[in-house]
mmCIF file of C-alpha atoms in Angstrom:
data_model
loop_
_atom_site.group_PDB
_atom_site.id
_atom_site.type_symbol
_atom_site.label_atom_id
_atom_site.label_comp_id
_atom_site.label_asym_id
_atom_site.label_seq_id
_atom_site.Cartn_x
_atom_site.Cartn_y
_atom_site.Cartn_z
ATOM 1 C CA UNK A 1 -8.679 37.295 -3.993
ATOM 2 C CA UNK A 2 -5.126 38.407 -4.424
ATOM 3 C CA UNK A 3 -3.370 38.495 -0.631
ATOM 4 C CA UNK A 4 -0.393 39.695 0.961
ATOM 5 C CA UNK A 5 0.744 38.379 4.356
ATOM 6 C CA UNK A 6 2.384 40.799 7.499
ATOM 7 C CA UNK A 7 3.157 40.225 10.940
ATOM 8 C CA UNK A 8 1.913 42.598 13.838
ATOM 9 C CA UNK A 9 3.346 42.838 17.443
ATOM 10 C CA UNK A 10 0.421 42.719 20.059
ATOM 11 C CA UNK A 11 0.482 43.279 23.915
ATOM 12 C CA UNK A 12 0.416 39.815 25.652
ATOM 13 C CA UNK A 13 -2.991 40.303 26.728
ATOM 14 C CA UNK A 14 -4.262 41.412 23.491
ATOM 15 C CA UNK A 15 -2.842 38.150 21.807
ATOM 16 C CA UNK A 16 -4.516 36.346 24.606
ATOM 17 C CA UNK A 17 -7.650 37.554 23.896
ATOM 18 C CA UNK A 18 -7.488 36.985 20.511
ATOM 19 C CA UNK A 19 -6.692 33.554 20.909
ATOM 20 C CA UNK A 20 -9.022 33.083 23.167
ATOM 21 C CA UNK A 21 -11.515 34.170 21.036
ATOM 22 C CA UNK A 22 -10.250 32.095 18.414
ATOM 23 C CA UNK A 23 -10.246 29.242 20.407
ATOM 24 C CA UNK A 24 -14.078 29.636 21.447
ATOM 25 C CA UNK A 25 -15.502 30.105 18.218
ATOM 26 C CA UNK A 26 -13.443 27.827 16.052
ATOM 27 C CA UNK A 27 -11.929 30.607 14.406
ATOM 28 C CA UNK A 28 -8.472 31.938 13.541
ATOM 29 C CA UNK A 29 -6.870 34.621 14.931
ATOM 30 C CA UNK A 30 -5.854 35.548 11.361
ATOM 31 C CA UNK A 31 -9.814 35.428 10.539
ATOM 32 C CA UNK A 32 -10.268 38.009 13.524
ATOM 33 C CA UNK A 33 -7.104 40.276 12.760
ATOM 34 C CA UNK A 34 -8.256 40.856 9.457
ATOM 35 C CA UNK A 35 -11.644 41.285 10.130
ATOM 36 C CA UNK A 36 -10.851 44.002 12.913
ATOM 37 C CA UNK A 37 -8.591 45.953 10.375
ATOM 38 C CA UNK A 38 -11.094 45.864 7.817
ATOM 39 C CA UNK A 39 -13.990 47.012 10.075
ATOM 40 C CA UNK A 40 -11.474 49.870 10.930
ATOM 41 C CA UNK A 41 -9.240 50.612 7.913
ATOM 42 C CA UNK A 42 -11.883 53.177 6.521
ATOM 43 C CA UNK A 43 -12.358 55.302 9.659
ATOM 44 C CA UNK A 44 -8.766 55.396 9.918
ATOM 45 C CA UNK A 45 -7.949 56.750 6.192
ATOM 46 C CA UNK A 46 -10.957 59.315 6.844
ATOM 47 C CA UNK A 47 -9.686 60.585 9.659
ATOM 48 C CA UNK A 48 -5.975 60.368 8.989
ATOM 49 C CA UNK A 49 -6.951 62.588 5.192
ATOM 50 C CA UNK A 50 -9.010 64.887 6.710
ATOM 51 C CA UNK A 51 -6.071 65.822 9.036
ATOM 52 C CA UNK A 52 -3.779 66.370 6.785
ATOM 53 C CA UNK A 53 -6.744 68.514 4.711
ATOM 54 C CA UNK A 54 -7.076 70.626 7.550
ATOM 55 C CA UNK A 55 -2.933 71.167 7.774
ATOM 56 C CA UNK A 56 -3.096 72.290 4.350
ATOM 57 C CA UNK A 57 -5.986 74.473 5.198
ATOM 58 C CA UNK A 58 -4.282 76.030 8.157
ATOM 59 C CA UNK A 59 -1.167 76.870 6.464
ATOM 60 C CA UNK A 60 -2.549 78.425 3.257
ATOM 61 C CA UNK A 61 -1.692 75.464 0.850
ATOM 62 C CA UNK A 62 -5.677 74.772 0.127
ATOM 63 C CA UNK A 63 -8.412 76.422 -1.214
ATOM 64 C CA UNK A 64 -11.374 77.070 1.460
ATOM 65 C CA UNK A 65 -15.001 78.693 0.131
ATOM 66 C CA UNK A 66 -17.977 79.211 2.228
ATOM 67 C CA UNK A 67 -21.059 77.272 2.124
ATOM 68 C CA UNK A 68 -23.397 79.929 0.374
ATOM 69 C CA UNK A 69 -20.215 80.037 -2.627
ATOM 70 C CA UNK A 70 -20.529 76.452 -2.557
ATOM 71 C CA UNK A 71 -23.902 76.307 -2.756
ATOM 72 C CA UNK A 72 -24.339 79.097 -5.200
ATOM 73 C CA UNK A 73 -22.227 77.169 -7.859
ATOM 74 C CA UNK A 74 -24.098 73.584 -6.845
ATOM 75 C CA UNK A 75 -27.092 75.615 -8.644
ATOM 76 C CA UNK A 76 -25.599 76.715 -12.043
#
């Protein structure tokens, strides 16, 4: 697996918690960073697209059909 390394800022009592749990389960707080951004990185780019669908939406710049059009043309 090809990786890339960042840095994040945290509050203090985030980090602390995070190395606290770190500490408890023999774990690093790199292991836990990463797996909290990957449990959340999905939701995130959902919600963040469909945003920016609706914008487009709202101002005219996409297409919108109705669900009996859309359904209508699932059939042919």
């Amino acid at each position: 697996m090809d990786t890339r390394q960042t840095a994040v800022r945290l509050p203090t009592e985030t980090y602390d918690r995070l190395k606290a749990l770190a500490e408890q389960t023999g774990r690093t707080t790199a292991y836990y960073i990463r797996e909290a951004i990957e449990d959340r990185l999905e939701d995130m780019e959902d919600i963040y697209l469909a945003e920016r669908t609706l914008e487009r939406v709202r101002s005219g710049e996409e297409d919108v059909i109705d669900a009996e059009e859309f359904w209508r043309d699932m059939e042919d």
